[in-house]
Amino acid sequence: PHNPYRTSTTTNVNAGADIKYNLTSSLTLDATINPDFGQVEVDPAQLNLSAYEVSYDEKRPFFIANRSAFSFGGMSCINCNNTSSLSAFYTRRIGRPPQLNGFVNSSAAYADTPDDATILGAAKITGRTQGGYTIGIMDAVTSRETAHYTTTPGGPEQTQTVEPFANYFVGRVKKEFRGGATTVGGIFTSAVRSLDGDTVLTNRLRNNASAVGMDWSHSWSNRVYRWRGTLMASDVRGSQQAIALTQRSPTHYYQRPDRDVMSDGLFSTRYDTTATSMQGYGLYTRVAKESGNWIWELQQNWRSPGFETNDLSIISRVDYRWMNGNLAKQWLTPGRFYRSAFLSYGGQMQYNYDGLRTDLEQYAFNSIEFTNYWVMRAYWGRSHDVNDDRLSRGGPVLGTVGYDFYQLGISTDPRGVAVWNVQNGYSVAFDGARSWNFRPGVAIKPVGNVFVQISPSWDWSQDGAQYVTTVKDPTATAFSGSRYVFAYITTRTLSIDTRVNWTIRPDMTMQLFVQPFAASGDYKRFREFAAPRSNRKLEYGHDIGTIARSSTSGEYTVDPDGTGPATAFTFGDPNFTSRSLRGTAVLRWEYRPGSTMYFVWTQQRSGNDLYGDLDFRRDSRALFSDRPDNVFLVKATYWLGR
């Protein structure tokens, strides 16, 4: 009630334009000025307890149209885990949520922060030339965004730029040879920000970033065998403070005290607070037999410690050399009780650039399509004890506990009115921690013009090494003067994604998306690791020291060595119960060819408590008592070319 930036309603009127022009019979120019994407579906809620960013699917029409022209690299995999392709372009970087909203909110009593960076204009050329080149060129400009805030209730208003004026460019070209059996391509990306000497910006954001890459695919023996690969190099530049912040980010963790430093040459891994640039490379390559009864693959996937593409792409972590191999048998001729079947076995390993093994897995997968078109899938995987150079979030390497994972899935005949898919997964760690996920789903076509999809999801998991906090302590000499506090956590996540597509008539459609979501984390048995590169933990109050919880504030006080020289420290209760409801309803009416009206209602509501568990009755009541944000939008487009 005292927030000067919140009123019961806010109204906004906006206008923009889209242009489509055929440069040639095969090259198209698409441009947009001040676009609005308010009619797209909201992003689903997710539980993320890691240090890494969550990625979401692109839903904005301008970036979806002809996006295959910008596709780069890619990754084929018979079976693999915890790895990703070498991505060069993540379109949601354009018009992203302002990067310094969190900086303002951390010091503000009340704040008015923008949701997204406004796209002033964007243009792209896509198509295929007569010479056989596939081309994609895009340039976009986003505006400077400013937050207004007060540091004390009733205090003077202050302003801060939270996202600078920026230009994003992507150029992609690809050429096919030998009737498409061989393909070679290249890409160049650039992000340039205008920081205008604002020290808040220059100390936290890079002023420019670029990346260049090439990809290839070569098939032979009538496309039975294929070699594909991707190679990229990146370069980011900024102030000393911005590059040091980049080096310390969860993507890199250059400050790790036990890093084996390579300080010479272009790709240095030394934490350097005077550096104003950082370079790195990424590599992916795969050789495989892709057809026949027996198929196989061998792969390598590398990211150097300095590889950084988060300005116009998305990458969670670097500093690894990953490799895997798989052998599979497929039955493609229908038998007495099956139409087709598939069986594979393989494994993967990963080493960081210090030579420490950070992943070791083996797995088997089987699927069979029965004569009634039902499909059954079964999976088993074992992850072994390895090192983890990310678990302490910038601290020394720690040891992880391996686990076995089992999964079984069944889907029904896709030709039916109702198509069911049920997936059940279960894992057991070597220290006894367990997890279980259950994902039933159904897609229903009751009539030809209605499609309904319901996808519930339930996850329950235990983890004996959930990061809590880092505390400076000069007596913790084995950990370079810091204590890294972890907990045994039990998490629960429940969500139900519901989508409805209704074609009312050829020129009118209704789309609905609703997702109720609830998640909880129960932190217990707070602990620290016994030594670097070990997976043995010492529990406070049991193995070492003492721990007490305040009945009034809920804070924990830990004396890590009892009567020893270490200083006691405190931290807040990390337990949480989060809930949200997100939904969008869009009525689309094409009132004349190419011209459309949208009527949109979006509602989002959320809340948090410190319970640490889920209670359906309690949490559902709390959810519907949370105050919602409702957005009502009417959008009209008029196509001038018809």
XYZ file of C-alpha atoms in Angstrom:
642
model
C 0.000 0.000 0.000
C 2.954 2.396 0.452
C 4.669 1.559 -2.838
C 4.671 4.777 -4.909
C 5.167 2.808 -8.120
C 2.169 0.502 -7.802
C -1.382 1.516 -8.535
C -4.450 -0.617 -9.085
C -4.294 -0.195 -12.872
C -1.843 1.009 -15.496
C -2.696 1.678 -19.147
C -0.262 1.706 -22.042
C -0.814 2.528 -25.721
C 1.805 1.659 -28.313
C 2.266 1.448 -32.069
C 4.735 -0.194 -34.408
C 5.153 -1.602 -37.882
C 6.293 -4.769 -39.618
C 7.678 -4.827 -43.145
C 8.117 -7.800 -45.459
C 9.794 -7.257 -48.840
C 10.930 -9.780 -51.426
C 14.432 -8.670 -52.416
C 14.577 -11.476 -54.977
C 12.464 -14.524 -55.681
C 14.351 -16.381 -52.920
C 15.577 -13.658 -50.516
C 13.167 -11.961 -48.104
C 13.614 -8.877 -45.953
C 11.641 -8.852 -42.691
C 11.794 -5.740 -40.533
C 10.006 -4.576 -37.426
C 9.807 -1.206 -35.726
C 8.863 -1.037 -32.052
C 7.337 -4.543 -32.082
C 4.988 -5.865 -29.436
C 4.918 -9.530 -28.416
C 2.296 -9.301 -25.707
C 0.170 -11.991 -27.324
C 2.707 -14.804 -26.813
C 2.408 -17.498 -24.172
C 4.061 -16.844 -20.791
C 7.091 -18.886 -19.786
C 6.460 -21.841 -17.476
C 7.774 -21.764 -13.904
C 10.794 -23.909 -13.028
C 12.707 -24.796 -9.878
C 16.365 -23.808 -10.206
C 18.721 -24.253 -7.232
C 21.872 -24.102 -9.345
C 24.074 -21.104 -10.095
C 23.156 -21.260 -13.774
C 20.644 -19.403 -15.890
C 17.507 -21.141 -17.154
C 16.818 -21.003 -20.888
C 13.354 -20.758 -22.427
C 11.920 -21.469 -25.852
C 11.527 -18.606 -28.299
C 7.873 -17.692 -28.822
C 8.019 -14.276 -30.519
C 6.818 -14.421 -34.141
C 9.540 -12.203 -35.626
C 12.314 -14.448 -34.305
C 10.530 -17.727 -35.035
C 9.878 -16.973 -38.713
C 12.644 -18.403 -40.936
C 14.835 -19.118 -37.929
C 16.253 -22.202 -39.649
C 18.404 -19.787 -41.662
C 20.319 -19.016 -38.427
C 20.603 -22.589 -37.150
C 24.239 -23.385 -36.482
C 26.159 -26.457 -35.456
C 23.755 -28.742 -33.698
C 24.439 -32.028 -31.987
C 23.487 -35.607 -32.845
C 23.481 -38.140 -30.064
C 22.343 -41.756 -29.850
C 22.619 -41.447 -26.071
C 24.269 -38.775 -23.911
C 23.718 -36.764 -20.718
C 24.580 -33.373 -19.253
C 26.031 -31.871 -22.403
C 24.889 -29.408 -25.032
C 25.595 -28.309 -28.560
C 27.890 -25.412 -29.421
C 25.276 -22.671 -29.673
C 26.026 -19.324 -31.301
C 22.684 -17.506 -31.183
C 19.996 -17.433 -28.486
C 17.356 -15.058 -29.803
C 15.995 -14.249 -26.356
C 19.109 -12.206 -25.643
C 17.451 -9.564 -27.834
C 14.885 -7.757 -25.685
C 16.131 -9.528 -22.568
C 15.107 -8.603 -18.991
C 17.453 -5.799 -17.878
C 20.639 -7.218 -16.409
C 20.899 -4.699 -13.552
C 17.353 -4.975 -12.204
C 18.757 -7.103 -9.402
C 21.371 -4.462 -8.596
C 18.642 -1.844 -8.117
C 16.298 -4.135 -6.186
C 19.085 -5.109 -3.771
C 19.337 -1.537 -2.454
C 15.820 -0.198 -3.046
C 12.921 0.084 -0.633
C 10.579 0.495 -3.620
C 11.501 0.222 -7.278
C 9.938 0.534 -10.702
C 12.068 -1.668 -12.950
C 11.316 -2.460 -16.610
C 10.392 -6.028 -17.479
C 12.295 -6.175 -20.773
C 14.594 -4.110 -22.945
C 12.481 -2.456 -25.642
C 13.317 -3.518 -29.186
C 13.445 -0.275 -31.142
C 13.843 -2.066 -34.436
C 15.110 -5.236 -36.044
C 15.633 -6.473 -39.584
C 16.670 -9.754 -41.153
C 17.367 -11.108 -44.600
C 16.803 -14.817 -45.091
C 16.678 -17.166 -48.040
C 18.726 -19.073 -50.540
C 20.679 -17.645 -53.446
C 20.812 -19.077 -56.961
C 24.356 -20.225 -56.209
C 23.089 -22.541 -53.451
C 24.030 -20.414 -50.427
C 21.589 -20.283 -47.518
C 21.818 -16.835 -45.921
C 20.631 -15.358 -42.649
C 21.487 -11.789 -41.629
C 19.914 -10.077 -38.631
C 20.468 -6.767 -36.873
C 18.506 -5.507 -33.876
C 18.669 -2.407 -31.703
C 17.337 -2.250 -28.145
C 16.785 0.899 -26.139
C 18.292 2.129 -22.903
C 16.123 1.145 -19.950
C 15.966 3.099 -16.705
C 14.751 2.081 -13.263
C 13.240 4.517 -10.761
C 13.601 3.735 -7.065
C 13.817 5.017 -3.515
C 16.208 3.626 -0.921
C 13.931 4.572 1.999
C 10.127 4.788 2.225
C 9.146 8.320 1.297
C 12.735 9.178 0.375
C 13.911 11.017 -2.746
C 13.595 9.222 -6.059
C 16.743 8.016 -7.806
C 17.287 6.632 -11.294
C 19.683 4.089 -12.700
C 20.200 2.692 -16.187
C 19.609 -1.053 -15.881
C 20.112 -1.999 -19.546
C 22.155 0.138 -21.943
C 21.443 0.970 -25.560
C 22.680 -2.057 -27.515
C 23.093 -3.396 -31.028
C 23.021 -7.102 -31.885
C 24.175 -8.568 -35.196
C 24.180 -12.119 -36.554
C 25.426 -13.211 -39.963
C 25.069 -16.813 -41.096
C 25.931 -18.478 -44.428
C 25.812 -22.144 -45.446
C 26.635 -23.928 -48.689
C 25.664 -27.431 -49.781
C 27.767 -29.662 -52.026
C 27.298 -33.103 -53.559
C 23.514 -32.864 -53.498
C 23.445 -31.989 -49.831
C 25.765 -34.805 -48.720
C 28.366 -32.202 -47.726
C 27.581 -28.884 -46.036
C 29.957 -26.130 -44.916
C 28.906 -22.949 -43.132
C 30.048 -20.033 -41.030
C 28.603 -17.567 -38.544
C 29.565 -14.257 -36.987
C 27.840 -12.625 -34.013
C 28.377 -9.272 -32.345
C 26.883 -7.461 -29.359
C 27.850 -3.830 -28.731
C 26.617 -1.813 -25.740
C 26.761 1.928 -25.206
C 27.745 2.282 -21.536
C 28.235 6.087 -21.637
C 30.823 6.154 -18.846
C 28.303 5.115 -16.170
C 30.515 3.302 -13.648
C 27.630 1.106 -12.478
C 27.371 -0.165 -16.061
C 31.068 -0.257 -16.950
C 31.912 -2.183 -13.763
C 29.296 -4.874 -14.455
C 28.662 -5.193 -18.190
C 30.933 -5.955 -21.116
C 30.860 -3.248 -23.760
C 31.272 -5.571 -26.725
C 31.429 -9.253 -27.517
C 31.946 -11.161 -30.725
C 32.174 -14.754 -31.843
C 33.042 -16.456 -35.109
C 32.453 -20.068 -36.013
C 32.258 -22.661 -38.726
C 30.355 -25.910 -39.001
C 30.444 -28.792 -41.419
C 28.769 -32.079 -42.229
C 30.162 -34.663 -44.635
C 28.433 -37.955 -45.526
C 29.755 -40.776 -47.657
C 28.954 -44.351 -48.740
C 25.431 -43.352 -49.730
C 25.111 -41.369 -46.469
C 25.758 -44.382 -44.285
C 28.663 -42.607 -42.557
C 28.892 -38.986 -41.489
C 31.436 -36.629 -39.963
C 30.075 -33.411 -38.539
C 31.608 -30.699 -36.408
C 31.524 -27.166 -35.096
C 34.371 -24.822 -34.183
C 33.973 -21.418 -32.527
C 36.171 -18.691 -31.052
C 34.926 -15.912 -28.779
C 36.216 -12.521 -27.689
C 34.710 -10.267 -25.007
C 35.972 -6.841 -23.964
C 35.207 -4.387 -21.203
C 36.606 -2.640 -18.159
C 38.910 -4.406 -15.720
C 36.031 -4.743 -13.276
C 33.655 -6.185 -15.892
C 36.155 -8.761 -17.157
C 37.097 -9.744 -13.597
C 33.388 -10.222 -12.880
C 33.128 -12.376 -16.007
C 36.069 -14.496 -14.836
C 34.405 -15.015 -11.443
C 30.994 -15.883 -12.900
C 29.559 -19.421 -12.533
C 30.364 -20.015 -16.200
C 34.120 -19.732 -15.550
C 35.151 -19.621 -11.849
C 38.665 -18.424 -12.655
C 39.105 -17.583 -8.952
C 39.059 -21.252 -7.930
C 42.081 -21.509 -5.552
C 43.265 -24.930 -6.749
C 43.105 -24.147 -10.468
C 46.085 -25.338 -12.506
C 46.829 -21.967 -14.092
C 47.913 -21.571 -17.701
C 49.068 -17.958 -17.750
C 50.799 -17.692 -21.133
C 49.344 -17.421 -24.614
C 46.031 -16.248 -25.980
C 43.839 -18.591 -23.908
C 45.134 -17.779 -20.411
C 43.279 -19.265 -17.429
C 44.861 -16.998 -14.797
C 42.469 -14.906 -12.738
C 43.632 -11.461 -13.825
C 41.975 -8.395 -12.273
C 43.774 -6.135 -14.780
C 42.545 -7.885 -17.940
C 40.241 -5.974 -20.283
C 39.460 -8.866 -22.638
C 38.985 -12.626 -22.567
C 39.163 -15.180 -25.357
C 38.290 -18.827 -25.712
C 37.229 -21.571 -28.097
C 34.714 -24.358 -28.400
C 34.828 -27.556 -30.446
C 32.346 -30.298 -31.252
C 32.984 -33.213 -33.594
C 31.261 -36.511 -34.267
C 32.009 -39.489 -36.497
C 29.181 -41.996 -36.875
C 27.603 -44.792 -38.840
C 23.988 -43.644 -39.131
C 22.143 -46.306 -41.096
C 21.946 -50.072 -41.224
C 21.109 -52.621 -38.563
C 24.190 -51.681 -36.532
C 25.028 -48.014 -35.917
C 27.667 -46.315 -33.768
C 29.101 -42.913 -32.858
C 32.217 -41.323 -31.348
C 32.087 -37.715 -30.143
C 34.219 -34.951 -28.628
C 32.791 -31.744 -27.118
C 35.215 -29.126 -25.735
C 34.913 -25.687 -24.133
C 38.059 -23.812 -23.141
C 37.993 -21.954 -19.776
C 37.800 -18.543 -21.486
C 35.023 -19.342 -23.953
C 32.239 -16.788 -23.427
C 29.176 -16.346 -25.658
C 26.500 -15.284 -23.176
C 26.064 -11.842 -24.732
C 24.227 -13.243 -27.765
C 23.979 -16.939 -26.937
C 23.602 -18.975 -23.758
C 26.206 -21.187 -22.130
C 26.129 -22.447 -18.543
C 29.644 -23.710 -18.046
C 32.987 -24.117 -19.777
C 36.367 -25.678 -18.912
C 35.725 -29.233 -20.026
C 36.695 -31.870 -22.573
C 33.775 -34.271 -22.987
C 33.784 -37.482 -25.007
C 31.383 -40.350 -25.542
C 30.763 -43.443 -27.610
C 27.678 -45.530 -28.354
C 26.911 -48.774 -30.158
C 23.333 -49.604 -31.153
C 21.339 -52.286 -32.917
C 18.071 -51.429 -34.629
C 15.408 -53.751 -35.992
C 13.662 -51.973 -38.843
C 11.765 -54.905 -40.365
C 8.498 -55.604 -38.508
C 8.362 -58.856 -36.557
C 5.567 -60.909 -35.074
C 4.889 -58.553 -32.139
C 6.791 -55.382 -33.006
C 7.061 -52.857 -35.823
C 10.560 -51.670 -34.896
C 13.006 -51.895 -32.008
C 16.177 -50.188 -30.851
C 18.873 -51.111 -28.311
C 21.997 -49.113 -27.424
C 24.841 -49.163 -24.930
C 27.493 -46.534 -24.370
C 29.297 -44.241 -22.014
C 30.864 -40.850 -21.598
C 33.769 -39.184 -19.779
C 34.667 -35.585 -19.093
C 37.861 -33.886 -17.902
C 38.448 -30.259 -17.052
C 41.501 -28.425 -18.362
C 43.358 -29.288 -15.135
C 43.071 -32.956 -16.116
C 40.552 -33.835 -13.378
C 37.784 -36.238 -14.307
C 34.466 -34.473 -13.766
C 32.110 -37.017 -15.334
C 32.041 -40.775 -15.897
C 28.825 -42.477 -16.997
C 27.603 -45.590 -18.709
C 24.087 -46.205 -19.960
C 21.766 -48.448 -21.924
C 18.566 -47.608 -23.757
C 15.870 -49.757 -25.314
C 12.713 -48.840 -27.203
C 10.187 -50.955 -29.021
C 7.168 -50.012 -31.112
C 4.533 -52.723 -30.956
C 2.205 -53.701 -33.758
C -0.581 -51.594 -32.190
C 1.709 -48.511 -32.435
C 2.294 -48.313 -28.709
C 5.911 -47.494 -27.783
C 7.798 -48.572 -24.673
C 11.138 -47.018 -23.656
C 13.513 -48.174 -20.922
C 16.725 -46.533 -19.753
C 19.463 -47.296 -17.244
C 22.417 -45.093 -16.402
C 25.198 -45.148 -13.831
C 27.092 -42.021 -12.838
C 30.314 -42.749 -10.947
C 32.084 -40.831 -8.170
C 34.012 -37.976 -9.787
C 35.403 -34.507 -9.056
C 33.221 -31.406 -9.239
C 34.890 -28.053 -9.894
C 31.555 -26.163 -9.670
C 29.941 -27.493 -6.514
C 31.614 -25.001 -4.151
C 30.751 -22.099 -6.500
C 34.248 -20.720 -6.912
C 35.965 -22.713 -4.180
C 38.157 -25.823 -4.361
C 37.269 -28.982 -6.257
C 35.045 -31.338 -4.259
C 34.052 -34.960 -4.702
C 30.602 -36.114 -5.808
C 28.673 -39.272 -5.024
C 27.564 -41.417 -7.961
C 24.132 -42.899 -8.523
C 22.091 -45.334 -10.598
C 19.153 -44.015 -12.603
C 16.254 -46.022 -14.049
C 13.503 -44.800 -16.339
C 10.500 -46.410 -17.995
C 8.130 -44.728 -20.439
C 5.072 -45.814 -22.420
C 3.133 -43.919 -25.084
C -0.018 -44.994 -26.856
C -1.046 -45.007 -30.517
C -0.522 -41.431 -31.820
C -3.436 -41.875 -34.221
C -5.968 -42.120 -31.406
C -8.350 -39.467 -30.140
C -6.460 -39.473 -26.836
C -2.701 -40.081 -26.882
C -1.170 -40.965 -23.529
C 2.458 -40.745 -22.525
C 3.680 -41.846 -19.097
C 7.279 -41.558 -17.923
C 8.604 -42.719 -14.573
C 12.178 -42.182 -13.336
C 13.944 -43.335 -10.186
C 17.513 -42.926 -8.948
C 19.526 -44.195 -5.977
C 22.790 -42.519 -5.004
C 25.657 -44.490 -3.507
C 25.139 -42.616 -0.204
C 21.451 -43.570 -0.068
C 19.896 -40.361 -1.419
C 16.995 -41.051 -3.741
C 14.864 -39.272 -6.304
C 11.658 -40.027 -8.156
C 9.867 -38.268 -10.979
C 6.533 -39.107 -12.533
C 5.290 -37.423 -15.704
C 1.981 -38.615 -17.139
C 0.494 -36.684 -20.010
C -2.349 -36.806 -22.483
C -3.082 -35.089 -25.784
C -6.763 -35.118 -26.733
C -8.434 -34.306 -30.041
C -12.132 -34.583 -29.154
C -13.106 -32.992 -32.481
C -11.115 -31.945 -35.507
C -10.799 -28.287 -34.502
C -9.905 -28.721 -30.801
C -6.608 -29.881 -29.312
C -6.075 -30.274 -25.554
C -2.785 -31.208 -23.903
C -2.433 -31.858 -20.159
C 1.048 -32.547 -18.768
C 1.303 -33.051 -14.992
C 4.733 -33.445 -13.414
C 5.836 -34.616 -9.974
C 9.457 -34.593 -8.778
C 10.796 -35.655 -5.402
C 14.523 -35.739 -4.772
C 17.178 -35.841 -2.082
C 20.666 -34.355 -2.359
C 23.381 -34.599 0.263
C 25.381 -31.642 -1.084
C 23.108 -28.671 -1.752
C 25.111 -25.465 -1.573
C 23.962 -22.981 1.099
C 26.617 -20.275 1.629
C 30.322 -19.426 1.832
C 31.846 -17.940 4.986
C 35.320 -16.449 5.300
C 37.359 -18.217 8.001
C 41.174 -17.971 8.115
C 41.333 -21.147 10.224
C 39.911 -23.195 7.310
C 43.356 -23.537 5.733
C 42.477 -26.658 3.739
C 39.875 -24.602 1.872
C 42.019 -21.480 1.390
C 40.413 -19.482 4.177
C 36.721 -20.159 3.528
C 34.074 -22.536 4.773
C 31.614 -23.869 2.223
C 28.324 -24.763 3.879
C 26.084 -27.435 2.374
C 22.909 -29.195 3.451
C 20.962 -32.387 2.927
C 17.945 -31.184 0.974
C 14.644 -32.756 0.032
C 12.876 -30.999 -2.825
C 9.361 -31.491 -4.129
C 7.972 -30.006 -7.334
C 4.435 -30.273 -8.673
C 3.133 -28.632 -11.838
C 0.351 -29.114 -14.378
C 0.813 -27.613 -17.834
C -2.459 -27.296 -19.751
C -2.754 -26.117 -23.356
C -5.921 -25.735 -25.422
C -5.998 -24.819 -29.125
C -9.458 -24.206 -30.557
C -10.033 -23.261 -34.188
C -13.402 -21.563 -33.914
C -13.496 -20.921 -37.638
C -10.799 -20.590 -40.328
C -10.099 -16.944 -39.441
C -10.510 -17.186 -35.658
C -8.604 -19.226 -33.074
C -8.406 -19.413 -29.302
C -5.263 -20.486 -27.428
C -5.062 -21.108 -23.697
C -2.101 -21.941 -21.471
C -2.365 -22.459 -17.696
C 0.301 -23.705 -15.290
C -0.206 -24.061 -11.534
C 3.200 -24.710 -9.952
C 4.488 -25.470 -6.463
C 7.981 -26.300 -5.220
C 9.575 -26.756 -1.826
C 13.017 -27.302 -0.363
C 13.624 -28.735 3.110
C 17.222 -28.111 4.268
C 18.577 -30.266 7.096
C 21.846 -31.674 8.464
C 24.061 -28.715 7.569
C 27.602 -29.776 6.825
C 30.918 -29.098 5.157
C 33.267 -31.317 3.204
C 36.070 -33.031 5.120
C 38.695 -32.090 2.518
C 38.985 -30.875 -1.076
C 38.430 -33.573 -3.726
C 36.680 -35.751 -1.144
C 32.986 -36.618 -1.019
C 32.996 -37.213 2.755
C 30.995 -34.637 4.698
C 31.175 -33.506 8.319
C 27.823 -32.599 9.845
C 27.635 -29.654 12.249
C 26.538 -30.700 15.726
C 27.268 -34.333 14.978
C 30.731 -34.746 13.461
C 32.143 -31.288 14.196
C 31.202 -28.120 16.052
C 27.750 -27.064 17.136
C 24.650 -25.668 15.443
C 21.579 -23.954 16.880
C 18.462 -22.450 15.344
C 16.861 -19.309 16.711
C 13.187 -19.810 17.556
C 12.451 -16.146 16.827
C 14.467 -15.206 13.712
C 14.879 -18.717 12.304
C 18.600 -18.075 11.769
C 21.163 -20.821 12.265
C 24.307 -20.192 14.311
C 27.247 -22.502 13.662
C 30.446 -22.812 15.669
C 32.428 -25.034 13.305
C 35.054 -26.234 15.803
C 33.383 -25.876 19.201
C 35.971 -24.469 21.593
C 38.545 -24.041 18.807
C 39.783 -20.761 17.271
C 37.204 -20.553 14.458
C 34.630 -17.773 14.731
C 30.951 -18.700 14.868
C 28.788 -17.581 11.942
C 25.092 -17.299 11.152
C 22.893 -17.747 8.096
C 19.183 -17.515 7.433
C 16.785 -20.422 7.192
C 16.996 -21.500 3.522
C 13.772 -23.542 3.598
C 11.215 -22.487 1.019
C 7.792 -23.257 -0.333
C 7.076 -21.425 -3.583
C 3.880 -21.365 -5.592
C 2.685 -19.666 -8.740
C -0.103 -19.634 -11.263
C 0.642 -18.483 -14.794
C -1.825 -18.341 -17.626
C -2.496 -16.752 -20.991
C -5.648 -16.706 -23.119
C -5.373 -15.386 -26.690
C -8.262 -14.874 -29.101
C -6.894 -14.311 -32.615
C -9.137 -12.945 -35.378
C -7.855 -12.456 -38.911
C -10.511 -9.960 -39.949
C -8.996 -9.600 -43.441
C -6.157 -11.522 -45.145
C -2.916 -10.687 -43.325
C -4.609 -8.323 -40.858
C -5.230 -9.617 -37.348
C -6.677 -8.616 -34.014
C -5.574 -10.171 -30.729
C -7.508 -10.098 -27.464
C -5.234 -11.273 -24.660
C -5.613 -11.897 -20.955
C -2.528 -12.847 -18.950
C -2.543 -13.550 -15.225
C 0.404 -14.271 -12.967
C 0.336 -14.722 -9.213
C 2.966 -16.098 -6.858
C 3.916 -16.423 -3.210
C 6.622 -17.792 -0.928
C 6.789 -19.227 2.581
C 9.436 -20.922 4.737
C 7.587 -24.204 5.311
C 9.967 -26.417 3.331
C 7.235 -28.875 2.312
C 4.122 -29.080 0.137
C 0.598 -29.286 1.474
C -2.035 -29.241 -1.269
C -4.845 -27.778 0.824
C -2.696 -25.138 2.507
C -0.745 -24.113 -0.597
C -3.742 -24.015 -2.947
C -5.590 -21.738 -0.535
C -2.511 -19.514 -0.265
C -2.130 -19.418 -4.046
C -5.653 -18.150 -4.645
C -5.252 -15.581 -1.893
C -2.072 -14.207 -3.507
C -2.787 -10.962 -5.276
C -2.587 -11.458 -9.069
C -1.166 -9.281 -11.806
C -3.651 -9.181 -14.700
C -2.736 -7.871 -18.124
C -5.480 -7.193 -20.667
C -4.172 -6.469 -24.151
C -5.824 -5.620 -27.433
C -3.514 -5.681 -30.435
C -4.522 -4.871 -34.006
C -2.399 -5.258 -37.127
C -3.282 -4.028 -40.577
C -1.474 -5.430 -43.623
C -1.005 -2.657 -46.195
C 0.169 -4.880 -49.033
C -3.236 -6.474 -49.673
